[in-house]
PDB file of C-alpha atoms in Angstrom:
ATOM      1  CA  ILE A   1     -27.167   3.817  96.023  1.00  0.00           C
ATOM      2  CA  LEU A   2     -29.797   3.453  98.837  1.00  0.00           C
ATOM      3  CA  VAL A   3     -31.463   0.149  98.690  1.00  0.00           C
ATOM      4  CA  LEU A   4     -34.743  -0.788 100.057  1.00  0.00           C
ATOM      5  CA  THR A   5     -35.229  -4.574 100.284  1.00  0.00           C
ATOM      6  CA  GLN A   6     -38.675  -6.262  99.888  1.00  0.00           C
ATOM      7  CA  PRO A   7     -40.581  -7.207 101.960  1.00  0.00           C
ATOM      8  CA  ASP A   8     -38.306  -5.758 104.709  1.00  0.00           C
ATOM      9  CA  LEU A   9     -39.373  -2.066 104.454  1.00  0.00           C
ATOM     10  CA  GLY A  10     -37.558  -1.495 107.790  1.00  0.00           C
ATOM     11  CA  THR A  11     -34.639  -0.514 105.737  1.00  0.00           C
ATOM     12  CA  ALA A  12     -36.427   2.724 104.788  1.00  0.00           C
ATOM     13  CA  PHE A  13     -36.101   3.858 108.346  1.00  0.00           C
ATOM     14  CA  LEU A  14     -32.398   3.899 108.091  1.00  0.00           C
ATOM     15  CA  ILE A  15     -32.588   6.388 105.140  1.00  0.00           C
ATOM     16  CA  ALA A  16     -33.978   9.079 107.356  1.00  0.00           C
ATOM     17  CA  ALA A  17     -30.838   8.929 109.612  1.00  0.00           C
ATOM     18  CA  VAL A  18     -28.506   8.839 106.683  1.00  0.00           C
ATOM     19  CA  ILE A  19     -30.115  11.849 105.002  1.00  0.00           C
ATOM     20  CA  ILE A  20     -29.830  14.039 108.138  1.00  0.00           C
ATOM     21  CA  THR A  21     -26.261  12.857 108.956  1.00  0.00           C
ATOM     22  CA  ARG A  22     -25.062  13.701 105.365  1.00  0.00           C
ATOM     23  CA  HIS A  23     -26.810  17.071 105.167  1.00  0.00           C
ATOM     24  CA  GLY A  24     -27.041  18.482 108.746  1.00  0.00           C
ATOM     25  CA  VAL A  25     -29.517  21.243 107.832  1.00  0.00           C
ATOM     26  CA  ASP A  26     -31.924  22.908 110.232  1.00  0.00           C
ATOM     27  CA  ILE A  27     -35.080  22.182 108.129  1.00  0.00           C
ATOM     28  CA  MET A  28     -34.579  19.335 105.744  1.00  0.00           C
ATOM     29  CA  ILE A  29     -36.802  19.482 102.569  1.00  0.00           C
ATOM     30  CA  LEU A  30     -36.736  16.136 100.916  1.00  0.00           C
ATOM     31  CA  THR A  31     -38.436  15.665  97.438  1.00  0.00           C
ATOM     32  CA  ILE A  32     -39.282  12.181  96.374  1.00  0.00           C
ATOM     33  CA  THR A  33     -39.907  12.000  92.529  1.00  0.00           C
ATOM     34  CA  ASN A  34     -39.817   9.683  89.640  1.00  0.00           C
ATOM     35  CA  GLN A  35     -41.494  10.172  86.296  1.00  0.00           C
ATOM     36  CA  LYS A  36     -42.715   6.578  86.315  1.00  0.00           C
ATOM     37  CA  GLY A  37     -45.547   5.276  88.435  1.00  0.00           C
ATOM     38  CA  GLY A  38     -45.201   2.448  90.761  1.00  0.00           C
ATOM     39  CA  ALA A  39     -41.609   3.145  91.861  1.00  0.00           C
ATOM     40  CA  GLY A  40     -42.368   3.283  95.545  1.00  0.00           C
ATOM     41  CA  LYS A  41     -42.507   7.060  95.964  1.00  0.00           C
ATOM     42  CA  THR A  42     -45.387   7.413  98.426  1.00  0.00           C
ATOM     43  CA  THR A  43     -44.344   4.265 100.433  1.00  0.00           C
ATOM     44  CA  LEU A  44     -40.925   5.692 100.726  1.00  0.00           C
ATOM     45  CA  ALA A  45     -42.152   9.151 101.666  1.00  0.00           C
ATOM     46  CA  LEU A  46     -44.598   7.732 104.410  1.00  0.00           C
ATOM     47  CA  ASN A  47     -41.891   5.473 105.899  1.00  0.00           C
ATOM     48  CA  ILE A  48     -39.344   8.357 106.091  1.00  0.00           C
ATOM     49  CA  ALA A  49     -41.953  10.706 107.605  1.00  0.00           C
ATOM     50  CA  ALA A  50     -42.990   7.988 110.183  1.00  0.00           C
ATOM     51  CA  GLU A  51     -39.385   7.359 111.069  1.00  0.00           C
ATOM     52  CA  TRP A  52     -38.503  11.066 111.511  1.00  0.00           C
ATOM     53  CA  ALA A  53     -41.730  11.564 113.657  1.00  0.00           C
ATOM     54  CA  ALA A  54     -40.689   8.485 115.709  1.00  0.00           C
ATOM     55  CA  GLN A  55     -37.372  10.114 116.451  1.00  0.00           C
ATOM     56  CA  GLY A  56     -39.338  13.082 117.793  1.00  0.00           C
ATOM     57  CA  ALA A  57     -39.081  15.472 114.733  1.00  0.00           C
ATOM     58  CA  ARG A  58     -42.008  17.758 113.647  1.00  0.00           C
ATOM     59  CA  VAL A  59     -42.638  16.435 110.166  1.00  0.00           C
ATOM     60  CA  LYS A  60     -44.838  17.584 107.366  1.00  0.00           C
ATOM     61  CA  LEU A  61     -45.591  15.517 104.248  1.00  0.00           C
ATOM     62  CA  ILE A  62     -46.817  17.336 101.217  1.00  0.00           C
ATOM     63  CA  ASP A  63     -48.830  15.003  98.751  1.00  0.00           C
ATOM     64  CA  MET A  64     -48.674  16.706  95.281  1.00  0.00           C
ATOM     65  CA  ASP A  65     -50.495  13.768  93.600  1.00  0.00           C
ATOM     66  CA  LYS A  66     -54.081  14.287  92.604  1.00  0.00           C
ATOM     67  CA  GLN A  67     -54.696  10.642  93.514  1.00  0.00           C
ATOM     68  CA  HIS A  68     -53.803  11.575  97.088  1.00  0.00           C
ATOM     69  CA  SER A  69     -52.561   8.218  98.014  1.00  0.00           C
ATOM     70  CA  ALA A  70     -50.748   9.581 101.220  1.00  0.00           C
ATOM     71  CA  LEU A  71     -53.911  11.406 102.180  1.00  0.00           C
ATOM     72  CA  ASP A  72     -55.895   8.224 101.775  1.00  0.00           C
ATOM     73  CA  TRP A  73     -53.372   6.409 104.040  1.00  0.00           C
ATOM     74  CA  LEU A  74     -54.029   9.081 106.717  1.00  0.00           C
ATOM     75  CA  GLU A  75     -57.806   8.806 106.290  1.00  0.00           C
ATOM     76  CA  THR A  76     -57.473   5.112 106.818  1.00  0.00           C
ATOM     77  CA  ARG A  77     -55.382   5.525 109.976  1.00  0.00           C
ATOM     78  CA  ASP A  78     -57.890   7.893 111.291  1.00  0.00           C
ATOM     79  CA  GLU A  79     -60.765   5.497 110.537  1.00  0.00           C
ATOM     80  CA  LEU A  80     -58.856   2.835 112.538  1.00  0.00           C
ATOM     81  CA  GLY A  81     -58.527   5.213 115.480  1.00  0.00           C
ATOM     82  CA  HIS A  82     -54.707   5.746 115.185  1.00  0.00           C
ATOM     83  CA  PRO A  83     -53.367   9.194 116.075  1.00  0.00           C
ATOM     84  CA  PRO A  84     -51.718  11.190 113.446  1.00  0.00           C
ATOM     85  CA  LEU A  85     -47.845  10.580 113.251  1.00  0.00           C
ATOM     86  CA  PHE A  86     -47.016  13.776 111.242  1.00  0.00           C
ATOM     87  CA  ASP A  87     -48.784  16.614 109.325  1.00  0.00           C
ATOM     88  CA  LEU A  88     -50.024  15.656 105.825  1.00  0.00           C
ATOM     89  CA  GLU A  89     -51.280  18.248 103.355  1.00  0.00           C
ATOM     90  CA  GLY A  90     -52.446  17.776  99.746  1.00  0.00           C
ATOM     91  CA  TYR A  91     -50.982  20.415  97.349  1.00  0.00           C
ATOM     92  CA  PRO A  92     -51.298  19.328  93.751  1.00  0.00           C
ATOM     93  CA  THR A  93     -50.280  22.747  92.180  1.00  0.00           C
ATOM     94  CA  PRO A  94     -46.967  23.683  90.347  1.00  0.00           C
ATOM     95  CA  ASN A  95     -46.256  26.788  92.647  1.00  0.00           C
ATOM     96  CA  LEU A  96     -45.075  24.922  95.684  1.00  0.00           C
ATOM     97  CA  HIS A  97     -41.639  26.547  95.504  1.00  0.00           C
ATOM     98  CA  LYS A  98     -43.176  29.857  96.002  1.00  0.00           C
ATOM     99  CA  HIS A  99     -44.862  28.797  99.218  1.00  0.00           C
ATOM    100  CA  ILE A 100     -42.519  26.257 100.825  1.00  0.00           C
ATOM    101  CA  HIS A 101     -41.049  28.490 103.366  1.00  0.00           C
ATOM    102  CA  ASN A 102     -44.526  29.229 104.888  1.00  0.00           C
ATOM    103  CA  LYS A 103     -45.463  25.705 104.678  1.00  0.00           C
ATOM    104  CA  ALA A 104     -42.330  24.573 106.361  1.00  0.00           C
ATOM    105  CA  GLN A 105     -42.738  26.903 109.347  1.00  0.00           C
ATOM    106  CA  GLY A 106     -42.985  24.960 112.620  1.00  0.00           C
ATOM    107  CA  PHE A 107     -41.489  21.765 111.230  1.00  0.00           C
ATOM    108  CA  ASP A 108     -38.116  20.177 111.365  1.00  0.00           C
ATOM    109  CA  HIS A 109     -38.598  18.280 108.144  1.00  0.00           C
ATOM    110  CA  VAL A 110     -40.658  18.444 105.060  1.00  0.00           C
ATOM    111  CA  ILE A 111     -41.079  15.572 102.540  1.00  0.00           C
ATOM    112  CA  ILE A 112     -42.520  16.257  99.168  1.00  0.00           C
ATOM    113  CA  ASP A 113     -44.241  13.284  97.442  1.00  0.00           C
ATOM    114  CA  VAL A 114     -44.459  14.038  93.677  1.00  0.00           C
ATOM    115  CA  PRO A 115     -46.722  12.304  91.200  1.00  0.00           C
ATOM    116  CA  PRO A 116     -45.447  10.712  87.955  1.00  0.00           C
ATOM    117  CA  GLN A 117     -45.514  12.289  84.544  1.00  0.00           C
ATOM    118  CA  VAL A 118     -46.180  15.829  85.665  1.00  0.00           C
ATOM    119  CA  ASP A 119     -43.087  17.861  84.856  1.00  0.00           C
ATOM    120  CA  ALA A 120     -44.283  21.171  86.322  1.00  0.00           C
ATOM    121  CA  LEU A 121     -45.104  19.679  89.768  1.00  0.00           C
ATOM    122  CA  ALA A 122     -41.767  17.774  89.779  1.00  0.00           C
ATOM    123  CA  LYS A 123     -39.837  20.960  88.906  1.00  0.00           C
ATOM    124  CA  SER A 124     -41.525  22.908  91.540  1.00  0.00           C
ATOM    125  CA  ALA A 125     -40.844  20.240  94.154  1.00  0.00           C
ATOM    126  CA  MET A 126     -37.077  20.090  93.038  1.00  0.00           C
ATOM    127  CA  ALA A 127     -36.803  23.785  93.489  1.00  0.00           C
ATOM    128  CA  CYS A 128     -37.722  23.366  97.057  1.00  0.00           C
ATOM    129  CA  ALA A 129     -35.386  20.561  97.989  1.00  0.00           C
ATOM    130  CA  ASP A 130     -32.312  20.066  99.890  1.00  0.00           C
ATOM    131  CA  LEU A 131     -32.184  16.549  98.491  1.00  0.00           C
ATOM    132  CA  VAL A 132     -34.170  14.820  95.803  1.00  0.00           C
ATOM    133  CA  ILE A 133     -34.552  11.086  96.057  1.00  0.00           C
ATOM    134  CA  VAL A 134     -35.484   9.078  92.836  1.00  0.00           C
ATOM    135  CA  PRO A 135     -36.786   5.598  93.787  1.00  0.00           C
ATOM    136  CA  VAL A 136     -36.198   2.959  91.136  1.00  0.00           C
ATOM    137  CA  LYS A 137     -37.455  -0.659  91.060  1.00  0.00           C
ATOM    138  CA  PRO A 138     -34.731  -3.186  89.913  1.00  0.00           C
ATOM    139  CA  SER A 139     -36.316  -3.835  86.602  1.00  0.00           C
ATOM    140  CA  PRO A 140     -35.200  -2.811  82.953  1.00  0.00           C
ATOM    141  CA  PRO A 141     -38.348  -0.729  82.313  1.00  0.00           C
ATOM    142  CA  ASP A 142     -37.970   1.173  85.564  1.00  0.00           C
ATOM    143  CA  ILE A 143     -34.271   1.844  85.031  1.00  0.00           C
ATOM    144  CA  TRP A 144     -35.018   2.981  81.345  1.00  0.00           C
ATOM    145  CA  ALA A 145     -37.768   5.220  82.648  1.00  0.00           C
ATOM    146  CA  ALA A 146     -35.284   6.839  85.115  1.00  0.00           C
ATOM    147  CA  ALA A 147     -33.769   8.791  82.147  1.00  0.00           C
ATOM    148  CA  SER A 148     -36.752  11.195  81.955  1.00  0.00           C
ATOM    149  CA  THR A 149     -36.400  11.971  85.662  1.00  0.00           C
ATOM    150  CA  ILE A 150     -32.698  12.561  85.277  1.00  0.00           C
ATOM    151  CA  ASP A 151     -33.327  14.837  82.323  1.00  0.00           C
ATOM    152  CA  LEU A 152     -35.753  16.865  84.675  1.00  0.00           C
ATOM    153  CA  LEU A 153     -33.041  16.896  87.308  1.00  0.00           C
ATOM    154  CA  HIS A 154     -30.513  18.307  84.882  1.00  0.00           C
ATOM    155  CA  ASP A 155     -32.830  21.033  83.761  1.00  0.00           C
ATOM    156  CA  ALA A 156     -33.493  21.910  87.415  1.00  0.00           C
ATOM    157  CA  SER A 157     -29.797  21.808  88.308  1.00  0.00           C
ATOM    158  CA  VAL A 158     -29.095  24.590  85.807  1.00  0.00           C
ATOM    159  CA  LEU A 159     -31.385  26.896  87.831  1.00  0.00           C
ATOM    160  CA  PHE A 160     -30.511  25.473  91.276  1.00  0.00           C
ATOM    161  CA  GLU A 161     -26.766  24.868  91.217  1.00  0.00           C
ATOM    162  CA  ASP A 162     -26.803  23.184  94.746  1.00  0.00           C
ATOM    163  CA  LEU A 163     -29.352  20.548  93.828  1.00  0.00           C
ATOM    164  CA  ASP A 164     -28.482  17.200  95.328  1.00  0.00           C
ATOM    165  CA  TYR A 165     -30.026  14.089  94.117  1.00  0.00           C
ATOM    166  CA  ARG A 166     -29.770  10.345  94.581  1.00  0.00           C
ATOM    167  CA  PHE A 167     -31.228   7.004  93.483  1.00  0.00           C
ATOM    168  CA  CYS A 168     -32.955   4.783  95.939  1.00  0.00           C
ATOM    169  CA  MET A 169     -33.463   1.227  94.719  1.00  0.00           C
ATOM    170  CA  THR A 170     -36.932   0.018  96.065  1.00  0.00           C
ATOM    171  CA  GLN A 171     -38.481  -3.354  96.141  1.00  0.00           C
ATOM    172  CA  LYS A 172     -35.203  -5.180  95.712  1.00  0.00           C
ATOM    173  CA  LEU A 173     -35.179  -8.806  96.449  1.00  0.00           C
ATOM    174  CA  THR A 174     -31.973  -9.482  98.419  1.00  0.00           C
ATOM    175  CA  SER A 175     -31.146 -12.689  96.734  1.00  0.00           C
ATOM    176  CA  ALA A 176     -32.040 -11.946  93.143  1.00  0.00           C
ATOM    177  CA  ALA A 177     -29.463 -11.194  90.508  1.00  0.00           C
ATOM    178  CA  ILE A 178     -31.660  -8.545  88.932  1.00  0.00           C
ATOM    179  CA  GLY A 179     -30.866  -6.156  91.963  1.00  0.00           C
ATOM    180  CA  ARG A 180     -27.056  -6.376  91.236  1.00  0.00           C
ATOM    181  CA  ASP A 181     -27.808  -5.827  87.478  1.00  0.00           C
ATOM    182  CA  ALA A 182     -30.064  -2.946  88.321  1.00  0.00           C
ATOM    183  CA  ARG A 183     -27.437  -1.433  90.401  1.00  0.00           C
ATOM    184  CA  ARG A 184     -24.809  -1.618  87.755  1.00  0.00           C
ATOM    185  CA  ALA A 185     -27.187  -0.015  85.225  1.00  0.00           C
ATOM    186  CA  LEU A 186     -28.024   2.795  87.576  1.00  0.00           C
ATOM    187  CA  GLU A 187     -24.299   3.349  88.134  1.00  0.00           C
ATOM    188  CA  GLU A 188     -24.062   4.372  84.402  1.00  0.00           C
ATOM    189  CA  TYR A 189     -25.665   7.567  85.324  1.00  0.00           C
ATOM    190  CA  GLU A 190     -22.361   8.894  86.537  1.00  0.00           C
ATOM    191  CA  GLU A 191     -23.752  12.263  87.540  1.00  0.00           C
ATOM    192  CA  VAL A 192     -26.125  10.739  90.133  1.00  0.00           C
ATOM    193  CA  ASP A 193     -24.819   9.485  93.372  1.00  0.00           C
ATOM    194  CA  MET A 194     -26.081   6.187  94.630  1.00  0.00           C
TER     195      MET A 194
END
């Protein structure tokens, strides 16, 4: 399991290197999804995009959420006079899988940030992915809610046999027992690597 500790989000930067090392593809398309809100999807997407960009990669982040949290982040950076770190595009429609190759042109990596509770968007984003990351907070409601995302991944893996997906525990307090308990609970999903 990938574990992001709180408040040390610097751990997110290590994930980018791990993903590339394990997959070794020319253009990495990473989908970050969970059917539950508040799991840390956008924060994780922004941090991985920023790390890949800091490593010199050409990165595009696609924000599929109609709330456009990632786009709001970019707007705030612009207002503060900071240069863009990577390309960011809003695309809240369920046909991304039909256009991903055009959208990925000219980029080394593409990250797709998927909103909660929108099956059609999640399935489209999963169809694009080399790897799907499912962020999960270490709390019983968040772990229980992961089941609906796993169901979607099962459906998608029937169509896309090579679909690879992993849990990423976010907002874990390093000294709290709930993190260890959450890890054990997530390990019960035997089909999902951690």
